[in-house]
Short mmCIF file of C-alpha atoms in Angstrom, two decimals:
data_model
loop_
_atom_site.label_atom_id
_atom_site.label_comp_id
_atom_site.label_asym_id
_atom_site.label_seq_id
_atom_site.Cartn_x
_atom_site.Cartn_y
_atom_site.Cartn_z
CA MET A 27 131.08 148.29 58.52
CA THR A 28 128.72 148.38 61.51
CA THR A 29 127.32 145.69 63.04
CA ALA A 30 123.48 147.30 62.25
CA TYR A 31 123.93 145.97 58.94
CA TYR A 32 124.06 142.58 60.13
CA ASP A 33 121.41 143.04 62.31
CA PHE A 34 119.47 144.53 59.59
CA GLY A 35 116.15 143.08 58.21
CA THR A 36 114.12 139.68 58.77
CA ALA A 37 115.79 136.33 59.44
CA ALA A 38 115.01 135.48 55.87
CA GLU A 39 116.54 138.39 54.51
CA ARG A 40 120.01 137.99 56.80
CA TRP A 41 120.27 134.35 55.82
CA ALA A 42 119.79 135.00 51.93
CA ARG A 43 122.62 138.15 52.44
CA ALA A 44 125.12 136.01 54.44
CA GLN A 45 124.86 133.38 51.87
CA GLN A 46 125.58 136.27 49.13
CA PHE A 47 128.33 136.99 50.99
CA PHE A 48 129.95 133.85 52.12
CA GLU A 49 129.52 132.71 47.89
CA ALA A 50 131.56 136.15 47.14
CA GLN A 51 134.13 135.06 49.65
CA GLU A 52 133.57 137.43 52.14
CA TYR A 53 133.68 135.04 55.13
CA VAL A 54 133.83 137.62 57.80
CA THR A 55 130.82 140.03 56.82
CA ALA A 56 129.38 136.52 55.99
CA ALA A 57 129.98 135.17 59.77
CA GLY A 58 129.43 138.69 61.09
CA ILE A 59 125.62 138.03 59.82
CA LEU A 60 125.38 134.34 60.73
CA GLU A 61 126.68 135.19 64.44
CA GLY A 62 123.14 137.31 65.17
CA LEU A 63 121.72 134.59 63.41
CA VAL A 64 122.59 132.23 65.04
CA ALA A 65 122.08 133.64 68.45
CA GLU A 66 118.80 133.98 66.85
CA VAL A 67 117.46 130.44 66.14
CA PRO A 68 120.43 127.78 67.68
CA GLU A 69 118.23 125.31 67.12
CA GLN A 70 119.10 125.91 63.57
CA VAL A 71 121.70 123.53 62.13
CA GLY A 72 121.83 125.39 58.57
CA PRO A 73 123.12 128.75 59.72
CA ARG A 74 125.44 127.41 62.81
CA LEU A 75 126.91 124.67 59.72
CA LEU A 76 127.31 127.95 57.50
CA LEU A 77 128.36 130.02 60.10
CA ALA A 78 131.32 126.75 60.68
CA ARG A 79 132.42 127.37 57.11
CA ALA A 80 132.77 130.55 56.78
CA TYR A 81 134.94 130.87 60.25
CA TYR A 82 136.94 128.52 58.88
CA HIS A 83 137.71 129.93 55.72
CA SER A 84 138.57 132.75 57.55
CA ALA A 85 141.38 130.74 59.24
CA ARG A 86 139.39 130.84 62.90
CA LEU A 87 139.35 127.73 63.48
CA GLY A 88 138.89 127.39 67.12
CA LYS A 89 135.37 129.23 66.59
CA ALA A 90 135.06 126.64 63.72
CA GLU A 91 135.68 124.13 65.69
CA THR A 92 132.86 125.20 68.07
CA GLU A 93 130.41 125.72 65.98
CA LEU A 94 131.02 122.16 64.69
CA LEU A 95 130.75 120.46 68.04
CA ALA A 96 127.28 122.49 68.28
CA VAL A 97 125.69 120.84 64.94
CA LEU A 98 126.99 117.55 65.83
CA GLU A 99 125.26 117.57 68.93
CA ARG A 100 121.97 118.78 67.18
CA ASP A 101 122.52 116.42 64.27
CA PRO A 102 125.08 113.47 64.89
CA VAL A 103 125.23 112.16 61.81
CA GLU A 104 125.42 114.87 59.78
CA GLN A 105 128.31 114.25 57.15
CA TYR A 106 129.97 117.49 55.99
CA ALA A 107 129.95 118.54 59.74
CA ARG A 108 132.07 115.63 60.82
CA LEU A 109 134.19 115.93 57.22
CA MET A 110 134.96 120.08 58.37
CA LEU A 111 135.23 118.69 61.95
CA GLY A 112 138.02 116.53 60.72
CA ARG A 113 139.50 119.21 58.49
CA THR A 114 139.87 121.94 60.99
CA LEU A 115 141.52 119.72 63.92
CA GLU A 116 143.95 118.17 60.93
CA ARG A 117 144.84 122.41 60.34
CA LEU A 118 144.42 122.89 64.09
CA GLY A 119 147.06 119.83 63.93
CA ARG A 120 145.61 117.57 65.74
CA ASP A 121 145.69 114.69 63.68
CA GLY A 122 144.58 112.26 66.24
CA ASP A 123 141.59 114.33 67.58
CA ALA A 124 140.54 114.22 63.34
CA ALA A 125 140.56 110.99 62.42
CA PRO A 126 137.62 109.39 64.16
CA HIS A 127 135.74 112.10 62.28
CA LEU A 128 136.78 111.52 59.13
CA ARG A 129 136.42 107.62 59.22
CA MET A 130 132.90 108.83 60.07
CA ALA A 131 132.56 111.09 57.71
CA ALA A 132 133.34 108.90 55.07
CA ALA A 133 131.29 105.70 56.47
CA LEU A 134 128.43 108.49 56.33
CA ALA A 135 128.99 109.16 52.90
CA GLY A 136 128.78 105.35 51.94
CA GLU A 137 132.88 105.18 51.69
CA PHE A 138 133.90 102.12 53.18
CA PRO A 139 137.78 100.62 53.09
CA THR A 140 138.52 97.89 50.97
CA LYS A 141 139.11 94.10 52.24
CA GLY A 142 143.06 94.72 53.44
CA GLU A 143 142.42 98.46 53.97
CA THR A 144 143.44 100.58 56.68
CA VAL A 145 142.21 103.85 57.20
#
């Protein structure tokens, strides 16, 4: 597939196409479309978060980490990005780095340890 397909159409059309590819589990194609979209509108969290998810599911974990850190820089309380970053770091074998993000994701979701329970 050529990159011209990734750049074809308006931003809204590319966003919709990327979502369709993601839902069809065509993560590499979805990422190809989203990379251009994120470059075009870097301040928007939605496309960047979907790009991170596409990278995660296509095992491009370093790229997923980079995008998730960018999402959290823009929105530090984005619960799903915190959870994904924790899971990404776990897959990279960095459990110690993952733990604070997983705890924060749980807290943002309203999941607090009960008395005597450690996290």
